[in-house]
XYZ file of C-alpha atoms in Angstrom:
705
model
C 7.237 20.341 110.609
C 8.740 23.811 111.023
C 8.462 26.313 113.825
C 5.236 28.391 113.977
C 5.481 32.075 113.088
C 5.331 34.594 115.936
C 2.901 37.422 115.181
C 3.572 40.789 116.786
C -0.153 41.203 117.486
C 0.023 38.154 119.735
C 2.340 40.100 122.026
C -0.644 42.227 123.121
C -2.892 39.249 123.726
C -0.144 37.228 125.443
C -2.352 34.141 125.146
C -1.358 30.626 126.302
C -1.101 29.603 122.677
C 1.353 32.470 122.042
C 3.404 31.425 125.039
C 3.520 27.852 123.718
C 4.682 28.994 120.297
C 7.283 31.248 121.914
C 8.411 28.338 124.093
C 8.997 26.162 121.011
C 11.282 28.872 119.586
C 13.165 29.140 122.882
C 13.697 25.383 123.003
C 15.001 25.449 119.451
C 17.434 28.243 120.331
C 18.648 26.290 123.373
C 19.069 23.210 121.220
C 20.948 25.208 118.594
C 23.142 26.823 121.247
C 24.089 23.455 122.773
C 24.713 22.015 119.336
C 26.991 24.896 118.338
C 28.903 24.570 121.632
C 29.417 20.864 120.988
C 30.279 21.596 117.371
C 32.896 24.128 118.429
C 34.295 21.633 120.927
C 34.368 18.859 118.338
C 35.764 21.248 115.739
C 38.632 22.208 118.039
C 39.230 18.523 118.765
C 39.215 17.811 115.018
C 41.661 20.621 114.324
C 43.891 19.428 117.159
C 43.659 15.887 115.833
C 44.612 17.157 112.384
C 47.566 18.948 113.933
C 48.557 15.819 115.828
C 48.092 13.754 112.675
C 50.208 16.190 110.731
C 52.897 16.099 113.410
C 52.774 12.306 113.479
C 53.000 12.103 109.691
C 55.960 14.459 109.652
C 57.637 12.398 112.364
C 56.805 9.259 110.399
C 58.297 10.845 107.283
C 61.445 11.794 109.207
C 61.792 8.238 110.475
C 61.391 6.874 106.963
C 63.956 9.314 105.653
C 66.487 8.437 108.360
C 66.224 4.642 108.110
C 68.643 2.877 105.791
C 68.055 -0.709 104.700
C 70.858 -3.179 105.403
C 70.534 -6.189 103.157
C 72.180 -9.547 103.751
C 75.365 -9.915 101.712
C 78.050 -7.557 100.486
C 76.131 -6.353 97.399
C 72.584 -5.297 96.494
C 70.421 -6.096 93.472
C 68.632 -3.414 91.503
C 65.404 -4.486 93.120
C 66.932 -4.154 96.584
C 68.278 -0.705 95.677
C 64.795 0.340 94.512
C 63.224 -0.974 97.721
C 65.835 0.763 99.885
C 65.191 4.021 98.028
C 61.423 3.703 98.544
C 61.480 4.940 102.132
C 62.951 8.273 101.126
C 60.372 8.576 98.319
C 57.552 7.890 100.806
C 58.967 10.528 103.118
C 59.048 13.144 100.344
C 55.401 12.524 99.380
C 54.237 12.727 102.979
C 56.168 15.935 103.611
C 54.675 17.555 100.504
C 51.171 16.475 101.475
C 51.530 17.747 105.034
C 52.654 21.169 103.824
C 49.204 21.583 102.261
C 47.496 20.270 105.400
C 49.414 22.786 107.516
C 48.074 25.681 105.459
C 44.546 24.322 105.826
C 44.900 23.909 109.601
C 46.319 27.394 110.075
C 43.126 28.872 108.542
C 40.750 26.512 110.314
C 40.254 28.733 113.372
C 39.420 31.790 111.263
C 37.206 29.835 108.878
C 35.267 27.620 111.289
C 35.713 28.221 115.005
C 35.623 32.028 115.234
C 32.442 32.488 113.081
C 30.572 29.864 115.086
C 31.624 31.402 118.399
C 30.715 34.859 117.102
C 27.223 33.689 116.060
C 26.625 31.995 119.388
C 27.829 34.923 121.484
C 26.388 37.787 119.440
C 23.093 36.279 118.305
C 22.018 33.476 120.610
C 23.383 35.204 123.714
C 21.517 38.390 122.699
C 18.306 36.373 122.406
C 18.912 34.932 125.874
C 19.402 38.389 127.336
C 16.168 39.541 125.657
C 14.395 36.561 127.232
C 15.653 37.473 130.692
C 14.373 41.012 130.191
C 11.062 39.699 128.848
C 10.564 37.342 131.812
C 11.422 40.122 134.250
C 8.938 42.533 132.668
C 6.269 39.813 132.572
C 6.663 39.236 136.283
C 6.617 42.974 136.983
C 3.546 43.600 134.814
C 1.590 40.736 136.378
C 2.422 41.902 139.890
C 1.428 45.527 139.191
C -1.782 44.420 137.488
C -2.820 42.172 140.385
C -2.095 44.932 142.860
C -4.045 47.442 140.766
C -7.091 45.219 140.471
C -7.160 44.715 144.211
C -7.686 48.481 144.824
C -11.017 49.330 146.405
C -13.524 51.242 144.287
C -14.093 53.554 147.254
C -10.651 55.113 146.796
C -10.504 58.714 145.720
C -10.895 59.378 142.051
C -7.530 61.071 141.766
C -5.830 58.114 143.389
C -7.536 55.672 141.044
C -6.605 57.736 137.952
C -2.984 57.782 139.060
C -3.030 53.991 139.527
C -4.601 53.508 136.085
C -1.909 55.653 134.538
C 0.846 53.662 136.226
C -0.581 50.351 135.038
C -0.859 51.663 131.483
C 2.779 52.689 131.565
C 3.928 49.283 132.792
C 1.692 47.524 130.283
C 3.087 49.576 127.422
C 6.674 48.819 128.467
C 5.837 45.142 128.703
C 4.427 45.136 125.172
C 7.538 46.874 123.841
C 9.838 44.343 125.486
C 7.673 41.494 124.199
C 7.830 42.856 120.633
C 11.604 43.236 120.811
C 12.026 39.720 122.155
C 9.812 38.177 119.461
C 11.735 40.104 116.819
C 15.103 38.914 118.160
C 13.993 35.294 118.416
C 12.821 35.176 114.829
C 15.900 37.058 113.654
C 18.242 34.479 115.211
C 16.187 31.628 113.768
C 16.651 33.086 110.293
C 20.325 34.098 110.653
C 21.401 30.625 111.664
C 20.581 29.419 108.161
C 23.638 31.244 106.791
C 25.765 32.488 109.729
C 25.861 28.943 111.089
C 26.221 26.865 107.911
C 28.576 29.081 105.902
C 31.649 28.455 108.140
C 31.097 24.698 107.841
C 31.082 24.952 104.059
C 34.313 26.964 104.074
C 35.977 24.411 106.358
C 34.943 21.499 104.157
C 36.227 23.343 101.100
C 39.622 23.487 102.774
C 39.514 19.741 103.325
C 38.551 19.185 99.687
C 41.503 21.287 98.556
C 43.815 19.225 100.764
C 42.521 15.919 99.430
C 42.667 17.171 95.871
C 46.306 18.027 96.424
C 46.816 14.467 97.652
C 45.195 13.169 94.479
C 47.612 15.189 92.341
C 50.547 13.861 94.350
C 49.286 10.310 93.914
C 49.285 10.725 90.118
C 52.866 12.016 90.168
C 53.904 9.101 92.408
C 52.339 6.478 90.117
C 55.473 5.842 88.034
C 57.683 5.099 91.041
C 54.911 2.989 92.567
C 54.879 0.743 89.491
C 58.638 0.184 89.594
C 58.556 -0.471 93.340
C 55.740 -3.006 93.000
C 57.775 -5.002 90.472
C 60.869 -4.906 92.727
C 58.875 -6.094 95.729
C 57.424 -8.999 93.735
C 60.839 -10.032 92.513
C 62.234 -9.954 96.048
C 59.308 -12.031 97.358
C 59.892 -14.675 94.697
C 63.554 -14.981 95.680
C 62.579 -15.254 99.340
C 60.182 -18.140 98.689
C 62.935 -20.088 96.953
C 65.220 -19.908 100.027
C 62.608 -20.189 102.758
C 62.299 -23.967 102.481
C 66.022 -24.422 103.067
C 65.961 -22.197 106.163
C 62.946 -24.099 107.516
C 64.749 -27.410 107.017
C 67.673 -26.162 109.096
C 65.275 -25.048 111.825
C 63.770 -28.551 112.032
C 67.204 -30.076 112.433
C 67.913 -27.763 115.361
C 64.588 -28.659 116.985
C 65.297 -32.379 116.716
C 68.872 -32.149 118.042
C 69.135 -28.947 120.093
C 72.303 -29.986 121.938
C 74.191 -30.445 118.685
C 73.377 -26.963 117.452
C 73.199 -25.004 120.709
C 75.617 -22.112 120.926
C 78.277 -22.539 123.597
C 78.210 -19.633 126.077
C 81.225 -18.367 127.992
C 78.969 -18.071 131.062
C 79.066 -21.024 133.428
C 75.363 -20.747 134.280
C 72.578 -18.290 133.574
C 68.809 -18.164 133.821
C 65.879 -16.956 135.911
C 65.813 -17.291 139.706
C 63.381 -16.011 142.314
C 65.190 -14.167 145.122
C 63.616 -13.831 148.577
C 63.505 -10.265 149.884
C 62.517 -9.684 153.492
C 61.278 -6.386 154.870
C 59.516 -5.820 158.198
C 57.096 -8.738 158.591
C 56.626 -9.562 154.933
C 58.816 -11.479 152.506
C 58.420 -11.438 148.763
C 59.940 -13.475 145.939
C 61.279 -11.297 143.131
C 62.237 -12.680 139.748
C 65.803 -11.959 138.581
C 67.870 -12.994 135.604
C 71.075 -14.321 137.109
C 74.459 -15.044 135.541
C 77.311 -16.912 137.238
C 80.911 -16.917 135.992
C 82.858 -19.788 137.485
C 86.348 -18.341 137.097
C 85.914 -15.097 139.107
C 83.040 -16.638 141.110
C 80.917 -13.611 140.209
C 77.117 -13.630 140.412
C 75.165 -10.969 138.544
C 71.441 -10.351 139.121
C 69.095 -7.990 137.324
C 65.344 -7.509 137.683
C 63.747 -8.309 134.339
C 60.097 -8.479 133.334
C 59.674 -11.127 130.662
C 56.157 -9.954 129.864
C 57.215 -6.399 129.059
C 60.690 -7.392 127.916
C 62.479 -4.656 129.821
C 64.731 -4.169 132.810
C 63.024 -2.857 135.924
C 66.089 -2.346 138.088
C 69.826 -1.807 138.193
C 72.256 -4.687 137.809
C 73.608 -6.094 141.072
C 76.621 -8.357 141.449
C 78.615 -10.036 144.204
C 81.385 -12.579 144.671
C 80.183 -16.047 145.670
C 81.373 -17.420 149.009
C 79.237 -20.545 149.377
C 76.118 -22.256 148.057
C 73.975 -24.595 150.179
C 70.852 -26.525 149.285
C 67.841 -25.444 151.353
C 66.000 -28.269 153.104
C 62.382 -28.601 152.024
C 61.023 -28.577 155.579
C 62.786 -25.306 156.397
C 60.884 -23.155 153.877
C 57.470 -23.162 152.220
C 58.918 -22.933 148.706
C 60.469 -25.763 146.686
C 63.734 -25.854 144.744
C 65.466 -23.358 147.075
C 69.132 -22.885 147.906
C 71.067 -20.381 150.034
C 73.957 -18.291 148.736
C 76.498 -16.381 150.801
C 78.619 -13.594 149.328
C 82.111 -12.350 150.141
C 81.257 -8.690 149.624
C 77.613 -8.696 150.763
C 76.235 -9.421 154.245
C 73.590 -11.981 155.067
C 72.242 -15.054 153.318
C 70.482 -14.816 149.969
C 67.744 -17.413 149.468
C 67.027 -18.267 145.837
C 64.399 -20.455 144.189
C 65.184 -22.326 140.992
C 62.598 -23.145 138.343
C 62.748 -26.901 138.944
C 64.672 -29.594 140.798
C 66.855 -30.120 137.741
C 67.456 -26.384 137.461
C 68.514 -26.238 141.128
C 70.909 -29.147 140.555
C 72.540 -27.340 137.630
C 72.928 -24.124 139.610
C 74.423 -25.961 142.592
C 76.823 -27.884 140.353
C 77.950 -24.639 138.739
C 78.414 -22.956 142.132
C 80.014 -26.015 143.775
C 77.068 -26.203 146.192
C 76.908 -28.404 149.255
C 74.239 -30.151 151.276
C 72.794 -28.434 154.404
C 74.215 -29.107 157.870
C 72.188 -29.661 161.010
C 71.095 -26.481 162.775
C 72.740 -25.688 166.100
C 70.814 -22.457 166.591
C 68.896 -23.336 169.731
C 72.026 -24.580 171.507
C 73.760 -21.355 170.572
C 70.984 -19.076 171.757
C 70.638 -21.013 175.012
C 74.265 -20.309 175.879
C 73.894 -16.688 174.832
C 71.119 -16.091 177.312
C 72.885 -17.989 180.088
C 75.566 -15.355 179.703
C 72.961 -12.615 179.685
C 71.602 -13.716 183.031
C 75.060 -13.954 184.575
C 76.570 -10.779 183.093
C 77.147 -7.512 184.880
C 74.039 -5.300 184.454
C 75.883 -2.106 183.539
C 74.613 -2.053 179.944
C 71.040 -2.746 180.989
C 70.440 0.985 181.504
C 71.170 1.766 177.846
C 68.258 3.797 176.464
C 66.267 1.957 173.833
C 67.899 -1.385 174.626
C 66.816 -3.898 171.922
C 64.961 -1.093 170.140
C 67.942 0.735 168.662
C 69.178 -1.031 165.544
C 72.860 -1.469 164.854
C 74.481 -0.832 161.500
C 73.730 -3.877 159.374
C 77.295 -4.342 158.156
C 78.599 -4.316 161.742
C 75.943 -6.785 162.886
C 76.745 -9.177 160.061
C 80.448 -8.846 160.778
C 79.937 -9.727 164.453
C 77.829 -12.750 163.552
C 80.338 -13.873 160.964
C 83.288 -13.557 163.331
C 81.507 -15.204 166.254
C 80.220 -18.142 164.220
C 83.592 -18.866 162.642
C 85.876 -20.933 164.920
C 88.900 -19.369 163.226
C 87.964 -15.808 164.216
C 85.894 -16.159 167.377
C 89.040 -15.896 169.506
C 89.510 -12.288 168.418
C 86.039 -11.116 169.514
C 85.960 -9.235 172.838
C 82.464 -8.128 173.719
C 83.446 -5.570 176.335
C 85.900 -3.765 174.075
C 85.218 -0.475 172.349
C 84.841 -2.299 169.042
C 81.269 -3.487 169.609
C 78.438 -1.203 170.669
C 75.470 -2.452 172.666
C 73.166 -1.860 169.699
C 75.384 -4.070 167.504
C 75.312 -6.922 170.009
C 71.547 -6.751 170.634
C 70.861 -6.539 166.903
C 73.000 -9.634 166.346
C 70.921 -11.557 168.890
C 67.614 -10.415 167.378
C 68.821 -11.169 163.859
C 69.932 -14.661 164.822
C 66.588 -15.371 166.515
C 64.727 -14.202 163.419
C 66.829 -16.360 161.090
C 66.257 -19.637 162.979
C 64.460 -22.253 160.826
C 61.582 -22.278 163.331
C 60.687 -19.786 166.088
C 61.586 -20.482 169.691
C 57.910 -20.984 170.599
C 57.472 -23.317 167.566
C 55.077 -23.206 164.636
C 53.053 -26.015 166.210
C 51.718 -23.874 169.058
C 51.715 -20.485 167.320
C 47.941 -20.429 166.787
C 47.357 -21.724 170.333
C 49.306 -18.794 171.808
C 47.340 -16.319 169.653
C 44.007 -17.810 170.767
C 45.130 -17.601 174.392
C 45.988 -13.915 173.983
C 42.499 -13.277 172.587
C 40.734 -14.581 175.711
C 38.654 -11.945 177.514
C 39.912 -12.645 181.036
C 43.522 -11.803 181.934
C 43.761 -14.674 184.407
C 42.497 -17.074 181.758
C 45.156 -15.810 179.359
C 47.940 -16.457 181.879
C 46.619 -19.926 182.703
C 46.300 -20.960 179.070
C 49.731 -19.602 178.103
C 51.207 -21.383 181.149
C 49.662 -24.624 179.879
C 50.996 -24.180 176.336
C 54.498 -23.320 177.576
C 54.502 -26.591 179.512
C 53.804 -28.467 176.235
C 56.861 -27.017 174.465
C 59.954 -29.215 174.010
C 62.128 -29.198 177.118
C 65.022 -27.262 175.609
C 62.671 -24.704 174.122
C 61.207 -24.129 177.588
C 64.661 -23.782 179.100
C 65.720 -21.212 176.530
C 62.421 -19.321 176.782
C 62.753 -19.274 180.557
C 66.242 -17.745 180.348
C 65.095 -15.198 177.765
C 61.983 -14.024 179.626
C 63.909 -13.846 182.896
C 66.439 -11.552 181.236
C 63.704 -9.422 179.632
C 61.960 -9.091 182.980
C 65.236 -7.744 184.337
C 65.428 -5.298 181.413
C 61.850 -4.139 182.041
C 62.612 -3.563 185.742
C 65.089 -0.862 184.629
C 62.602 0.822 182.292
C 63.011 4.189 183.991
C 66.601 4.238 182.751
C 66.429 2.275 179.477
C 62.845 3.318 178.579
C 62.048 -0.280 177.665
C 58.740 -1.172 179.275
C 57.136 -4.584 179.083
C 55.010 -3.360 176.178
C 58.091 -2.130 174.294
C 59.815 -5.486 174.730
C 56.657 -7.220 173.508
C 56.748 -5.125 170.346
C 60.388 -6.098 169.747
C 60.240 -9.836 170.522
C 56.620 -10.766 169.736
C 57.028 -11.086 165.948
C 60.336 -12.952 166.441
C 59.387 -15.538 169.055
C 55.933 -16.186 167.555
C 56.415 -15.604 163.849
C 53.851 -17.447 161.717
C 54.790 -20.173 159.275
C 52.941 -18.446 156.429
C 53.123 -14.693 155.917
C 49.562 -13.538 155.229
C 47.473 -10.467 155.914
C 45.723 -12.354 158.718
C 49.080 -13.159 160.305
C 50.099 -9.512 160.187
C 46.873 -8.542 161.920
C 47.758 -10.989 164.750
C 51.080 -9.292 165.527
C 49.508 -7.310 168.355
C 48.434 -10.577 170.004
C 51.936 -11.978 169.617
C 53.147 -8.933 171.536
C 50.586 -9.568 174.287
C 51.815 -13.150 174.700
C 55.387 -11.951 175.212
C 54.205 -9.264 177.649
C 52.406 -11.904 179.716
C 55.505 -14.114 179.724
C 57.687 -11.236 180.946
C 55.279 -9.928 183.605
C 54.458 -13.425 184.918
C 57.857 -14.984 184.387
C 58.180 -16.673 187.768
C 54.634 -18.023 187.705
C 54.874 -19.366 184.153
C 58.265 -20.992 184.764
C 57.186 -22.822 187.924
C 56.722 -26.111 186.135
C 59.899 -25.749 184.070
C 62.672 -28.002 185.229
C 65.668 -25.819 185.886
C 68.173 -28.559 186.703
C 69.984 -28.222 183.400
C 69.841 -24.449 183.635
C 71.153 -24.410 187.196
C 73.994 -26.784 186.399
C 74.930 -24.756 183.362
C 74.815 -21.500 185.315
C 77.038 -23.019 188.008
C 79.516 -24.146 185.361
C 79.468 -20.767 183.686
C 79.873 -18.926 186.983
C 82.978 -20.922 187.667
C 84.410 -20.046 184.263
C 83.626 -16.293 184.154
C 86.410 -14.009 185.226
C 85.041 -10.531 185.788
C 88.532 -9.041 185.777
C 89.336 -10.134 182.231
C 87.872 -8.989 178.933
C 84.798 -10.962 177.900
C 86.099 -12.924 174.921
C 84.216 -15.552 172.977
C 87.088 -18.001 173.336
C 86.513 -18.041 177.084
C 83.258 -19.944 176.715
C 82.998 -23.230 174.905
C 80.535 -25.715 176.226
C 79.597 -29.185 175.054
C 75.923 -29.987 175.495
C 73.582 -32.592 174.107
C 70.303 -30.885 173.226
C 67.338 -31.524 170.951
C 65.437 -29.601 168.283
C 61.726 -30.348 167.775
C 62.066 -33.387 170.075
C 64.716 -34.870 167.749
C 68.184 -35.799 169.050
C 71.052 -33.501 168.200
C 74.593 -34.778 168.517
C 76.917 -33.169 171.027
C 78.227 -29.923 169.636
C 80.746 -27.307 170.642
C 78.894 -24.021 170.958
C 80.508 -20.654 170.495
C 78.786 -17.823 172.348
C 77.764 -15.139 169.873
C 76.810 -12.099 171.885
C 76.342 -10.700 175.373
C 74.205 -7.618 175.938
C 74.806 -6.546 179.480
C 78.594 -6.601 179.472
C 80.838 -4.351 181.523
C 81.579 -1.218 179.536
C 84.929 0.439 180.082
C 84.878 4.210 180.812
C 86.035 4.931 177.282
C 83.366 2.791 175.677
C 81.192 4.820 173.301
C 77.502 4.854 174.036
C 74.816 4.913 171.419
C 73.201 8.292 170.699
C 70.126 9.086 172.756
C 67.066 7.321 171.456
C 65.002 10.012 169.713
C 61.686 8.209 170.091
C 61.679 8.947 173.818
C 61.716 12.246 175.635
C 63.881 12.495 178.739
C 61.180 14.470 180.484
C 58.360 12.055 179.663
C 57.066 9.784 182.347
C 58.101 6.157 181.894
C 55.350 3.668 181.352
C 54.654 1.191 184.167
C 56.255 -2.184 183.763
C 52.950 -3.936 184.469
C 51.281 -2.701 181.307
C 50.186 -5.490 179.007
C 48.783 -3.415 176.204
C 50.410 -3.948 172.865
C 49.687 -0.338 171.999
C 51.747 1.183 174.785
C 55.010 1.365 172.883
C 56.727 4.755 172.811
C 55.222 7.163 170.359
C 56.787 10.334 168.999
C 54.777 13.318 167.869
C 53.850 12.724 164.208
C 54.944 15.181 161.582
C 58.036 16.423 163.451
C 61.314 17.443 161.875
C 64.562 15.695 162.720
C 68.233 16.318 161.961
C 70.815 13.651 161.120
C 73.625 13.287 163.674
C 75.649 10.955 161.457
C 75.913 10.078 157.790
C 74.259 6.879 156.548
C 74.277 4.994 153.256
C 71.110 3.049 152.447
C 71.491 -0.716 152.186
C 67.952 -1.282 150.898
C 65.645 0.500 148.460
C 63.257 1.398 151.289
C 65.983 3.212 153.301
C 67.245 6.778 152.889
C 70.859 7.823 152.333
C 71.974 11.085 153.950
C 74.862 13.070 155.385
C 75.275 14.591 158.828
C 73.121 17.674 159.296
C 70.394 16.589 156.874
C 66.898 17.704 158.000
C 63.994 15.273 157.501
C 60.307 16.188 157.261
C 57.283 14.384 158.774
C 59.353 12.008 160.909
C 57.311 9.383 162.785
C 57.735 5.823 164.120
C 57.959 2.941 161.658
C 56.365 -0.486 161.997
C 59.877 -1.933 162.046
C 61.471 -1.678 165.497
C 64.433 0.679 165.688
C 63.516 2.619 162.565
C 61.712 5.863 161.834
C 59.945 6.958 158.663
C 60.608 10.370 157.191
C 60.667 12.401 153.995
C 63.842 13.696 152.331
C 63.655 15.665 149.076
C 60.127 14.396 148.494
C 61.078 10.727 148.957
C 59.698 8.699 151.859
C 61.930 6.083 153.483
C 63.340 4.509 156.647
C 65.861 6.227 158.969
C 67.776 4.594 161.871
C 66.370 5.994 165.133
C 69.758 6.454 166.754
C 71.084 8.484 163.812
C 68.814 11.520 164.287
C 67.608 14.000 166.853
C 64.222 15.704 166.808
C 64.087 19.463 166.265
């Protein structure tokens, strides 16, 4: 059913029925307006799609034209020549067809889009403006009429005549506006029958012309299509006759793969998962690894088998040693450790199976693991710490400032090797305090099990979560007493030394809380790295804080006979007038790990923190996380949140150049200015932005601006 006609005479009556009929026209205009807007939008999208299609077809035609078939053999049949020629023929047809489409698209805006937009703006928009004027005059007329009718009949005659005249004038204007609006509404309703539809017809005619041109091209292409179809059929028939022979060869290779497998010049290659550690989280990243036996060269590259593409740069190193990883020392199976000549640290790899690990270890001349002597080593280290001269204990940021990784690894390598330990002098200018302290922290972190053992890790965390401070101390005291004897002895030496460090916090800025932040995750690291474990780091810090602050009370039940005897022996051996060399201290002790006997070993002392520094010894740069004018925090604080905090968002300038050794670190030269520098979760590091890239910066390499 169509729209009702709008009579001009109804404008004077302005009845409800007239308003309803007018409303139906207004709704139709709104509907038409929305439809035209959507049509214009869809038309533009269609034209753009046609342009994109045309571009894609042209690109497709170019690709066809550029590709040249390479057939097997040194000669081609006529059929193969016809098939090879077909791509260029396809390209020519597509190019010809798209030339016609381009002409059609170029006219599409003038033929379709502009007329529709013109009709909507000039006609429908004019009707909308007329409606606004009509509604405004309606409101004005009704208001004047109501006001006029409310006049009292007792008003003067002249006043009433003037009011009547004013109402008549407003009424007449209202009728005129109403007539104009009704006229415009009906005019637009009629014009849309041709102004709206005609552009669509013209656009479709352009499409018909394009498709007709394609039809003509198809007729011209018919002869070549027939010849090509015959050539394709002939080629298929020849393929079927040889396919059975190829399939037979494939079956033979499946049944006896070793007889037909290609011999590679590579000694070993395949996928391995490599452990990458950062902060408190370790991940296993899949690499494709290749090992050449002759140069002992290992090459690794990140490769995603699912996407079939490289996701990183190739990395290679020269193999130094390969050792099988004991199952009880790591949560993963099939693991082995690799050491490199030209790369610091130990690389832990996971093979795909036990057999795969055996093959890799055979190729790399791998060996079985040796018993760990780590606890014996660290015990002697901290005996030295207690007995050493406290000059270096005033170093700002002691244990916080991180040494250069290559220097730390070099010190560990030299100290652990009996052939080179004689050349290491800890009070020489060769080794900075930050290098020595970093070596100690690194060695503690790399022990197979933490000093406070995995067994009691959850017990310590629960104790730190108790509400009462006294209850925390009592419970931790009880757990410490349950540790293996040698663990208690080592922990006693360590906490005694850290208490001494904290007592000098006004000089070294290392409060009890700061030391808890540094040693908590190391001494109480969890066996499994999970989100829950990360959330418990703050409680690990609290445990260490309690141990430092209450060192004497907690160690009351610890038998110190072995410690005292060892200290006496060491005191007799230390000569304060001579350089502190590692060869000066070799000690044979019989200790245990996890309550298991460990044979007597000769222990080489790795590092000493508080050694006597000669006047010419270089000191580490001032620790930028602390301000010299800031008040030091009290040593009695047990809050894990009381570590030094720098103002976030500050700028800092590099004092020295640094080359990144990990993807998360920044490389820079001296004088580089960093933006938004703030503390990192990893002790001794800051986070900052350089050239839009966020990364880690060594604290002692920068100064704040």
